[in-house]
């Protein structure tokens, strides 16, 4: 009589139940047998096994051994089997058909890879090709990228987070999303990932046999519970068996829950980067991809393996933007959607790679805006939310003016800058980038142009720059004098004149402090590149504008300990600028505008020489400089935790290099020169 077992075999259950010949209830996310045993359920991934049904033996070696005898010999001698031929067929257990990863149709047997799937490790160095500039992405097609990664099918089954093939990826189409960003339906927030959700790896039959037969937790589970893994769990560090997964929906959710407040100096339902993006993303692929890449850049602070995926999303966004430009020229898409895509992609470029200034997006948007401003806006359809876009590009031009490769030439015969200044007393609607004073951004953009021209000439001519003067130098000095008067004459609105924007974490005074700090860093940059302006102001006895709380500007009590009188005044201006933003909480969204303030003012904190200093006033100034440096260092490190950290830490490197040079006694120290010498150019916002 045939012996019957208490439980039948399971052909469709998890590999752990199959190895123990137990009936699996196929419960999801984990079967009951594994849950009762306290073990991690490996999931219900179809297992592949090698078929030797059609294997042919050597014809010249005598008679062929019977199959049963050969099988017993193989079991007695577990030696390494010869490598399989490339055309060896592969079948699935239980006569399951193999599904095509392209269209989901049954394709029958598939060819075997060069080795077992568990040996196909993912090499992170293969992602180095994504460091190329966006200009080279035009030449990268799906086929080219499959060749870079050593074959399309192997690449399609590769899970970057765990280094193994996953069932989800094998069933996904061969688009970029399929083989670059493994997407599961688990929530991105929290750490409540179940066992089967964490296990997306390929489980080989040999691995199943290696598991213990007793119903007790395996050693790996015990190792995770010991004290050595506590810190890793606290940091949410990814391990091969436990890796956070994010779907496109979760990335979009992360943009609206976290990134919106980081990309604006205030955040509420009135923030256009929330309200307009929410509306436009419904029918814009570029905007959808852009906000997903921004979410990945922020998440990569904690999940480092996601950084290459963010660059791939940006590549997709760039290609989608090219399609939008062609559609815009054909009149099939509105201008505001193209401009919004440029705004999202441009200033977030440094989030992925600090040296990427995103200037290609600025050049595209600049041409579109110039054509719009030249057109007859009354005859054509007006741009929706026109003021938002124009002020946003004014802020973008201001940041780019410090690093634009080709410095804009001076404007002979154009006259002094005369922007339209609003009459204070009217209500001011805050802008997510320019805050409450867009005219300050205009003045700083002009300062950046002058500074960029002077620094370019200094780099080309070196020590002979001071001896040789050109007509452009005289134009720049006249222009700088006009900008000094403009910066001093801009009136900021009062708190009552600012419309409410419903952000309890960002009071109105934070926006006013940022605008006032912009005024002083504009003056600071002018006095550094044109020292005669500062000398003339000191000789005239012209006071600096008072702070927001009507406190007078603290002029230096003594010039001793500094190489020159202007150095003591530059240090005093820098300290006063930092005092303006010091009361702002790190939780305030206005911190987004502080990067330029911190690098400009922080890099001019020269410590007076103790050998030449005398008096208590100079000693007090010495302590204030050290305190200011400590504030800059602490605030930059805090911002590196709040914002995508690559960009912020590179700015901190510029500041610390400036301090080192100041402490060595160098006379001409400027953060922009350091950035160009060291290759640390990055967007300061």
XYZ file of C-alpha atoms in Angstrom:
685
model
C 0.000 0.000 0.000
C 1.330 3.399 -0.944
C 2.334 5.534 2.024
C 0.474 8.862 2.259
C 1.937 12.018 3.764
C 0.166 14.230 6.227
C 0.480 17.173 3.847
C 0.678 17.328 0.098
C 3.277 19.016 -2.077
C 2.866 22.629 -3.005
C 3.688 23.609 -6.565
C 2.696 27.235 -6.248
C 3.689 28.098 -2.696
C 6.764 29.830 -1.311
C 10.170 28.217 -1.808
C 10.560 27.588 1.940
C 7.424 25.414 2.044
C 8.509 23.661 -1.128
C 11.866 22.761 0.408
C 10.094 21.209 3.418
C 7.344 19.579 1.301
C 4.687 21.438 3.286
C 1.390 22.705 2.061
C 1.598 26.459 1.654
C -1.558 28.533 2.071
C 0.001 31.175 -0.223
C -1.012 33.920 2.192
C 0.157 37.402 1.336
C 2.287 39.200 2.253
C 3.637 36.100 4.104
C 2.319 32.570 4.314
C 1.079 31.190 7.635
C 3.784 28.488 7.896
C 6.580 31.060 7.748
C 4.770 33.409 10.114
C 4.272 30.650 12.702
C 7.930 29.662 12.394
C 9.078 33.241 12.820
C 11.024 33.072 9.567
C 11.053 35.477 6.660
C 8.788 34.275 3.882
C 10.762 34.347 0.599
C 7.628 35.144 -1.394
C 5.939 33.433 -4.290
C 8.504 33.912 -7.038
C 8.336 31.251 -9.777
C 11.463 29.134 -9.523
C 13.557 28.263 -12.564
C 15.480 25.037 -12.805
C 17.810 23.757 -15.475
C 16.420 21.018 -17.706
C 18.806 18.377 -19.070
C 16.069 16.641 -20.996
C 17.655 17.340 -24.379
C 21.283 17.143 -23.269
C 23.494 15.130 -25.651
C 26.523 13.130 -24.523
C 29.795 12.855 -26.411
C 29.298 10.540 -29.383
C 32.919 9.324 -29.532
C 33.244 7.997 -25.997
C 31.689 4.539 -26.123
C 28.306 3.498 -24.868
C 25.958 5.901 -23.118
C 25.277 5.380 -19.406
C 21.714 4.811 -18.287
C 19.997 7.861 -16.867
C 19.426 6.296 -13.456
C 23.087 5.287 -13.116
C 24.297 8.700 -14.229
C 21.972 10.348 -11.768
C 23.272 8.167 -8.903
C 26.847 8.992 -9.883
C 26.118 12.702 -9.919
C 24.537 12.470 -6.473
C 27.544 10.565 -5.090
C 30.030 13.017 -6.567
C 28.760 16.580 -6.151
C 31.458 18.021 -8.409
C 31.103 21.237 -10.358
C 29.099 20.661 -13.508
C 30.457 21.877 -16.852
C 29.233 25.291 -18.009
C 25.969 25.235 -19.867
C 25.803 26.085 -23.521
C 24.159 29.331 -24.459
C 21.341 27.507 -26.237
C 20.458 25.206 -23.337
C 16.706 25.466 -22.825
C 15.275 26.512 -19.476
C 11.880 25.441 -18.201
C 9.916 26.423 -15.155
C 8.717 24.104 -12.445
C 5.262 22.732 -12.932
C 5.315 23.298 -16.708
C 4.802 27.028 -16.205
C 5.207 29.117 -19.291
C 7.722 31.928 -19.433
C 6.129 35.360 -19.921
C 7.681 37.905 -22.226
C 8.828 41.055 -20.383
C 7.738 43.159 -23.347
C 4.118 42.324 -24.059
C 3.227 39.664 -21.464
C 2.739 36.848 -24.018
C 3.987 33.301 -23.520
C 7.258 32.753 -25.328
C 8.143 29.205 -24.285
C 11.695 28.264 -23.301
C 14.221 31.026 -22.948
C 17.955 30.841 -23.421
C 20.075 30.398 -20.332
C 22.426 33.153 -19.209
C 26.165 32.580 -18.890
C 25.816 31.493 -15.273
C 23.174 30.833 -12.612
C 20.991 33.863 -11.831
C 22.286 34.095 -8.290
C 25.781 34.852 -9.631
C 24.660 37.870 -11.716
C 25.678 40.526 -9.216
C 24.883 44.148 -9.879
C 27.975 46.335 -10.102
C 27.359 49.949 -8.916
C 30.239 51.103 -11.105
C 28.038 50.408 -14.113
C 26.004 53.482 -13.186
C 28.976 55.805 -13.798
C 27.785 56.506 -17.328
C 24.972 58.601 -15.834
C 27.476 61.241 -14.776
C 27.551 62.450 -18.371
C 26.097 65.873 -19.124
C 22.518 66.102 -20.290
C 23.716 66.997 -23.746
C 24.934 63.424 -24.268
C 21.568 61.943 -23.296
C 20.303 62.706 -26.790
C 22.443 59.820 -28.086
C 21.391 57.285 -25.449
C 18.611 54.979 -26.551
C 17.161 51.957 -24.804
C 19.330 49.664 -26.942
C 22.479 51.630 -26.207
C 21.851 51.545 -22.489
C 21.142 47.820 -22.639
C 24.551 47.350 -24.268
C 26.190 49.448 -21.573
C 24.733 47.179 -18.924
C 25.656 43.964 -20.679
C 22.455 42.851 -22.361
C 18.873 43.979 -22.429
C 17.245 41.005 -20.744
C 19.753 40.747 -17.907
C 19.449 44.475 -17.389
C 15.669 44.270 -17.362
C 15.776 41.689 -14.578
C 18.300 43.581 -12.464
C 17.183 45.124 -9.198
C 19.574 48.021 -8.367
C 18.662 47.965 -4.708
C 19.382 44.304 -4.040
C 21.535 43.219 -6.959
C 19.272 40.311 -7.915
C 16.401 39.660 -10.271
C 12.897 40.246 -8.952
C 9.560 38.911 -10.071
C 8.136 42.405 -10.402
C 10.909 43.511 -12.740
C 10.693 40.381 -14.865
C 7.053 41.090 -15.604
C 7.502 44.815 -16.315
C 7.893 46.268 -19.813
C 11.298 47.126 -21.170
C 10.913 50.886 -20.759
C 13.278 52.961 -18.614
C 11.014 52.662 -15.590
C 11.070 48.886 -15.834
C 14.783 48.350 -15.415
C 15.923 51.396 -13.500
C 13.382 52.089 -10.758
C 11.877 48.967 -9.142
C 8.428 50.059 -8.032
C 6.318 48.282 -5.457
C 3.016 49.259 -3.958
C 4.351 49.597 -0.408
C 4.121 52.997 1.296
C 7.306 55.032 1.215
C 6.857 56.402 4.708
C 7.557 54.547 7.911
C 9.390 51.257 8.268
C 6.491 48.790 8.358
C 7.590 46.679 5.387
C 6.437 43.098 5.629
C 8.659 40.144 4.969
C 7.521 39.370 1.442
C 7.516 43.061 0.491
C 11.125 43.355 1.585
C 12.048 40.197 -0.317
C 12.150 40.973 -4.016
C 15.210 38.828 -4.686
C 15.560 35.694 -6.736
C 15.611 32.615 -4.505
C 17.486 29.674 -6.029
C 16.632 26.039 -5.235
C 20.079 25.568 -3.718
C 19.426 28.412 -1.344
C 16.133 26.822 -0.310
C 17.851 23.547 0.497
C 20.380 25.386 2.621
C 17.688 26.688 4.965
C 17.260 24.828 8.301
C 14.521 22.232 8.409
C 13.337 23.044 11.914
C 10.591 25.594 12.449
C 12.799 28.123 14.210
C 13.950 31.562 13.046
C 16.986 31.424 10.797
C 20.277 32.911 11.926
C 19.914 35.993 9.752
C 16.729 36.937 11.578
C 18.473 36.509 14.908
C 21.405 38.597 13.717
C 19.101 41.457 12.789
C 17.755 41.574 16.321
C 21.077 41.917 18.071
C 22.583 45.195 19.225
C 24.873 45.531 16.205
C 21.988 46.413 13.877
C 20.310 49.004 16.061
C 22.240 51.964 14.673
C 21.733 50.818 11.100
C 18.011 50.512 11.706
C 17.961 53.992 13.274
C 19.692 55.444 10.196
C 17.315 53.470 7.921
C 20.319 52.059 6.083
C 19.446 49.753 3.205
C 20.521 46.111 3.308
C 20.209 43.509 0.531
C 17.211 41.913 2.254
C 15.536 45.125 3.415
C 15.457 48.011 0.965
C 12.937 50.828 0.738
C 10.953 50.848 -2.480
C 9.081 53.790 -3.949
C 6.452 53.832 -6.640
C 5.804 56.802 -8.899
C 2.750 57.631 -6.833
C 4.839 57.727 -3.669
C 7.422 60.000 -5.313
C 4.698 62.427 -6.355
C 3.295 62.294 -2.839
C 6.731 63.053 -1.405
C 7.051 66.091 -3.665
C 3.813 67.619 -2.384
C 4.419 66.675 1.254
C 8.114 67.608 1.573
C 9.758 69.065 -1.523
C 7.251 71.896 -2.069
C 8.241 73.585 1.169
C 11.941 73.188 0.288
C 11.556 74.705 -3.172
C 9.811 77.858 -1.972
C 10.366 80.507 0.684
C 6.845 79.868 1.980
C 4.450 76.981 1.589
C 0.686 76.710 1.646
C -2.121 76.164 -0.830
C -1.210 79.602 -2.229
C 2.237 78.355 -3.255
C 2.226 78.142 -7.093
C 4.704 75.277 -6.985
C 1.950 73.365 -5.228
C -1.270 74.626 -6.803
C -0.081 75.060 -10.403
C 1.961 71.852 -10.443
C -0.977 69.886 -9.052
C -3.117 71.107 -11.934
C -0.540 70.839 -14.729
C 0.764 67.379 -13.912
C -2.559 65.853 -14.960
C -1.647 66.143 -18.645
C 2.110 66.881 -18.616
C 4.581 63.991 -18.674
C 7.533 66.359 -18.265
C 6.199 67.895 -15.060
C 5.405 64.454 -13.651
C 8.923 63.217 -14.325
C 10.430 66.450 -13.000
C 8.768 66.298 -9.607
C 9.650 62.606 -9.315
C 13.315 63.379 -9.949
C 13.196 66.128 -7.315
C 11.649 63.734 -4.806
C 14.374 61.153 -5.495
C 17.083 63.805 -5.032
C 15.709 64.628 -1.591
C 15.226 60.982 -0.619
C 18.797 60.156 -1.632
C 19.946 62.020 1.497
C 18.904 58.884 3.371
C 18.765 56.262 0.595
C 22.059 56.721 -1.215
C 21.365 54.017 -3.768
C 18.579 56.184 -5.256
C 20.905 58.927 -6.530
C 21.537 57.284 -9.944
C 17.807 56.725 -10.329
C 17.181 60.436 -9.910
C 19.590 61.213 -12.724
C 17.794 58.729 -14.950
C 14.496 60.468 -14.189
C 16.111 63.747 -15.200
C 17.243 62.171 -18.455
C 13.658 61.153 -19.121
C 12.492 64.669 -18.235
C 15.015 66.189 -20.637
C 13.805 64.010 -23.510
C 10.195 64.778 -22.666
C 10.988 68.499 -22.620
C 12.355 68.264 -26.168
C 9.041 66.796 -27.261
C 7.181 69.603 -25.465
C 9.269 72.214 -27.271
C 8.347 70.739 -30.637
C 4.700 70.643 -29.609
C 4.873 74.242 -28.433
C 6.254 75.386 -31.789
C 3.385 73.521 -33.425
C 0.877 75.251 -31.135
C -0.186 72.045 -29.371
C 0.930 72.927 -25.825
C 0.688 76.090 -23.740
C 3.737 78.195 -22.901
C 3.187 78.072 -19.154
C 3.640 74.286 -19.034
C 6.989 74.496 -20.807
C 8.123 77.301 -18.501
C 7.029 75.390 -15.402
C 9.025 72.354 -16.545
C 12.113 74.541 -16.955
C 11.636 76.062 -13.495
C 11.350 72.644 -11.869
C 14.302 71.126 -13.692
C 16.618 74.138 -13.729
C 17.132 75.025 -10.084
C 16.942 71.396 -8.966
C 19.853 70.388 -11.214
C 22.388 70.926 -8.418
C 20.341 68.627 -6.182
C 21.524 65.640 -8.217
C 25.025 66.812 -9.115
C 26.373 69.980 -7.414
C 28.377 71.160 -10.415
C 25.334 70.933 -12.712
C 24.077 74.526 -12.965
C 21.102 73.633 -15.154
C 22.008 76.408 -17.578
C 20.603 74.506 -20.551
C 17.136 74.898 -19.062
C 17.769 78.587 -18.403
C 18.826 79.187 -22.009
C 15.653 77.501 -23.277
C 13.430 79.451 -20.901
C 15.276 82.718 -21.595
C 14.557 82.483 -25.317
C 10.900 81.701 -24.678
C 10.509 84.576 -22.212
C 12.268 87.052 -24.496
C 10.041 86.101 -27.413
C 7.009 86.508 -25.186
C 8.110 89.939 -23.925
C 8.798 91.132 -27.489
C 5.432 89.940 -28.749
C 2.273 91.978 -28.761
C 0.822 90.602 -25.565
C -2.444 92.442 -26.070
C -3.039 90.817 -29.466
C -2.016 87.318 -28.372
C -3.305 85.255 -25.504
C -1.659 86.433 -22.279
C 0.508 84.152 -20.197
C -1.474 82.846 -17.213
C 0.084 83.877 -13.876
C 2.449 86.172 -15.764
C 3.896 87.923 -12.700
C 4.761 84.608 -11.074
C 6.784 83.446 -14.087
C 8.513 86.792 -14.700
C 9.586 87.165 -11.057
C 10.695 83.517 -10.945
C 12.981 84.003 -13.935
C 14.301 87.223 -12.408
C 15.425 85.211 -9.375
C 16.875 82.491 -11.616
C 18.827 85.046 -13.666
C 20.165 86.525 -10.422
C 21.560 83.175 -9.261
C 22.945 82.329 -12.709
C 24.629 85.737 -13.124
C 27.427 84.683 -10.746
C 28.344 81.548 -12.732
C 27.228 82.086 -16.325
C 30.158 80.917 -18.499
C 30.118 83.922 -20.855
C 29.971 87.125 -18.830
C 27.531 89.621 -20.289
C 29.271 92.654 -21.791
C 28.767 96.127 -20.292
C 26.101 98.438 -21.675
C 27.694 101.653 -22.971
C 25.177 104.420 -23.524
C 22.384 102.519 -21.820
C 22.457 104.613 -18.666
C 22.040 103.693 -15.042
C 19.802 100.759 -14.095
C 16.333 102.136 -13.609
C 13.943 99.312 -12.723
C 10.283 100.076 -11.984
C 10.059 100.314 -8.190
C 6.646 99.854 -6.572
C 5.044 102.515 -4.426
C 5.120 101.248 -0.887
C 1.790 101.290 0.833
C 0.193 98.912 -1.632
C -0.389 95.264 -0.783
C 2.454 92.880 -1.642
C 1.801 89.283 -2.661
C 4.791 87.132 -1.649
C 6.532 85.151 -4.360
C 7.913 81.663 -3.583
C 11.376 82.687 -4.852
C 11.739 86.468 -4.714
C 9.809 86.849 -1.475
C 8.498 90.360 -0.853
C 11.127 92.343 -2.811
C 11.713 91.177 -6.420
C 13.584 94.445 -7.081
C 16.321 93.211 -4.709
C 16.795 90.232 -7.011
C 17.119 92.610 -9.970
C 19.822 94.615 -8.191
C 21.720 91.452 -7.176
C 21.517 90.136 -10.741
C 23.199 93.337 -11.968
C 25.813 93.006 -9.206
C 26.458 89.432 -10.324
C 27.025 90.598 -13.921
C 29.580 93.200 -12.845
C 31.280 90.749 -10.489
C 31.467 88.067 -13.177
C 33.075 90.448 -15.672
C 35.654 91.667 -13.165
C 36.529 88.156 -12.005
C 36.918 86.989 -15.609
C 39.335 89.823 -16.406
C 41.266 89.171 -13.204
C 41.610 85.485 -14.073
C 42.862 86.279 -17.572
C 45.257 89.117 -16.725
C 46.467 88.111 -13.253
C 48.734 90.639 -11.522
C 48.720 92.996 -14.511
C 44.998 93.636 -14.021
C 45.517 96.524 -11.581
C 48.049 98.208 -13.882
C 45.911 98.078 -17.018
C 42.523 99.692 -17.262
C 40.059 99.465 -20.106
C 36.945 101.461 -21.011
C 34.832 98.550 -19.740
C 36.330 99.031 -16.247
C 35.136 102.622 -16.152
C 31.674 101.563 -17.293
C 31.579 98.876 -14.596
C 32.552 101.372 -11.894
C 29.870 103.810 -12.998
C 27.372 100.985 -13.125
C 28.445 99.851 -9.636
C 27.940 103.350 -8.250
C 24.412 103.359 -9.670
C 23.726 99.936 -8.182
C 24.924 101.144 -4.779
C 22.371 103.952 -4.878
C 19.670 101.549 -6.074
C 20.311 99.077 -3.253
C 20.225 101.842 -0.652
C 17.006 103.355 -2.030
C 14.827 100.235 -2.214
C 12.110 100.397 0.431
C 10.794 97.186 1.891
C 7.096 96.765 2.678
C 5.856 96.722 6.226
C 4.456 93.602 7.822
C 0.915 94.923 7.443
C 1.406 95.467 3.693
C 2.214 91.777 3.061
C -0.699 89.544 2.172
C -1.247 86.536 4.381
C 0.070 83.317 2.854
C -1.081 80.870 5.568
C 2.307 79.415 6.500
C 2.578 79.178 10.273
C 6.229 78.065 10.111
C 7.334 81.100 8.085
C 6.349 84.442 9.627
C 6.344 87.564 7.465
C 9.374 88.938 9.295
C 11.447 86.032 7.951
C 10.827 87.206 4.381
C 11.678 90.779 5.351
C 14.912 89.678 7.005
C 15.953 87.778 3.884
C 15.226 90.821 1.686
C 17.222 93.120 3.979
C 20.115 90.641 4.007
C 20.050 90.664 0.198
C 20.533 94.426 0.326
C 23.671 94.114 2.437
C 25.274 91.294 0.475
C 24.702 93.367 -2.673
C 26.603 96.245 -1.055
C 29.227 93.830 0.258
C 29.915 92.420 -3.217
C 30.124 95.905 -4.758
C 32.619 97.089 -2.139
C 34.763 93.999 -2.679
C 35.089 94.446 -6.434
C 35.151 98.287 -6.385
C 36.889 99.278 -3.110
C 36.812 102.994 -4.008
C 33.033 102.987 -3.457
C 33.476 101.892 0.169
C 36.310 104.336 0.786
C 34.213 107.195 -0.586
C 31.247 106.237 1.589
C 33.386 106.080 4.715
C 34.942 109.457 3.944
C 31.517 111.021 3.381
C 30.310 109.578 6.668
C 27.212 108.232 4.946
C 25.459 105.804 7.306
C 24.285 102.364 6.299
C 20.583 101.523 6.432
C 19.315 100.604 9.885
C 18.131 97.078 10.584
C 14.472 96.050 10.684
C 14.193 96.731 14.417
C 15.697 100.221 13.902
C 19.032 99.230 15.375
C 21.865 101.338 13.853
C 24.563 99.707 11.769
C 27.479 98.728 14.075
C 30.500 100.336 12.413
C 33.925 98.972 13.460
C 35.359 100.802 16.457
C 38.961 100.245 15.372
C 40.787 99.256 12.201
C 43.756 97.719 13.997
C 44.420 94.067 13.323
C 43.242 94.250 9.684
C 45.398 94.620 6.563
C 43.460 97.735 5.523
C 40.612 99.889 6.718
C 38.188 98.486 4.161
C 38.781 94.940 5.491
C 37.451 95.917 8.900
C 34.360 97.438 7.295
C 33.788 94.410 5.093
C 33.954 92.201 8.178
C 31.471 94.480 9.970
C 29.035 94.364 7.033
C 29.284 90.580 6.921
C 28.575 90.261 10.650
C 25.602 92.607 10.395
C 24.190 90.568 7.495
C 24.443 87.337 9.463
C 22.771 88.951 12.465
C 19.754 89.677 10.254
C 19.066 86.009 9.474
C 20.272 84.547 12.758
C 16.820 84.707 14.442
C 15.195 82.793 11.565
C 14.271 79.254 12.592
C 15.690 76.341 10.648
C 12.085 75.158 10.171
C 11.201 78.309 8.238
C 10.822 77.874 4.475
C 12.624 81.194 3.974
C 15.896 79.335 4.669
C 15.832 78.520 0.970
C 17.058 82.076 0.244
C 19.909 81.905 2.779
C 22.532 80.000 0.772
C 23.690 83.078 -1.151
C 23.660 85.120 2.058
C 25.737 82.582 3.964
C 28.399 82.128 1.291
C 28.771 85.855 0.585
C 28.800 87.112 4.172
C 30.398 84.029 5.703
C 33.408 84.118 3.375
C 34.329 87.647 4.551
C 34.653 86.883 8.262
C 38.313 87.830 8.628
C 39.700 87.399 12.138
C 41.743 90.452 13.215
C 45.361 89.784 14.013
C 45.922 89.632 17.777
C 49.458 90.958 17.381
C 48.218 94.242 15.882
C 44.953 94.537 17.772
C 44.566 96.720 20.831
C 41.679 97.603 23.083
C 38.604 95.805 24.300
C 36.597 96.812 21.214
C 38.899 94.897 18.919
C 38.851 91.885 21.244
C 35.057 92.000 21.188
C 35.077 92.084 17.388
C 37.406 89.071 17.413
C 34.879 87.118 19.479
C 32.018 88.183 17.199
C 33.863 86.901 14.136
C 34.422 83.520 15.783
C 30.774 83.419 16.811
C 29.729 84.303 13.264
C 31.830 81.504 11.824
C 30.266 79.067 14.258
C 26.784 80.187 13.224
C 27.563 79.790 9.518
C 29.051 76.331 10.034
C 26.152 75.117 12.177
C 23.474 76.593 9.908
C 25.015 75.104 6.753
C 25.206 71.661 8.340
C 21.567 71.971 9.429
C 20.553 72.986 5.900
C 22.431 69.983 4.509
C 20.060 67.781 6.485
C 16.987 69.713 5.387
C 17.802 70.145 1.689
C 19.529 67.814 -0.791
C 22.919 67.775 0.854
C 25.353 67.565 -2.074
C 24.755 71.164 -3.093
C 24.854 72.556 0.465
C 28.028 70.720 1.449
C 29.818 71.979 -1.653
C 28.928 75.557 -0.691
C 30.262 74.860 2.804
C 33.557 73.729 1.230
C 33.819 77.124 -0.492
C 33.260 78.975 2.788
C 35.814 76.945 4.724
C 38.401 77.354 1.990
C 37.850 81.123 2.203
C 38.399 81.028 5.977
C 41.616 79.095 5.521
C 42.937 81.660 3.060
C 41.896 84.581 5.253
C 43.687 83.028 8.209
C 46.835 82.694 6.090
C 46.749 86.459 5.589
C 45.809 86.534 1.890
C 44.477 89.930 0.828
C 42.229 89.176 -2.159
C 39.908 86.377 -1.084
C 36.568 85.969 -2.816
C 34.224 83.019 -2.729
C 33.541 83.206 -6.471
C 37.246 82.944 -7.302
C 37.564 79.933 -5.010
C 34.577 78.250 -6.648
C 36.121 78.616 -10.104
C 39.620 77.580 -9.020
C 38.429 74.421 -7.280
C 35.642 73.575 -9.735
C 32.991 74.011 -7.027
C 30.510 76.067 -9.027
C 26.947 75.378 -7.938
C 23.622 77.153 -7.772
C 23.222 79.180 -4.590
C 19.507 78.612 -4.261
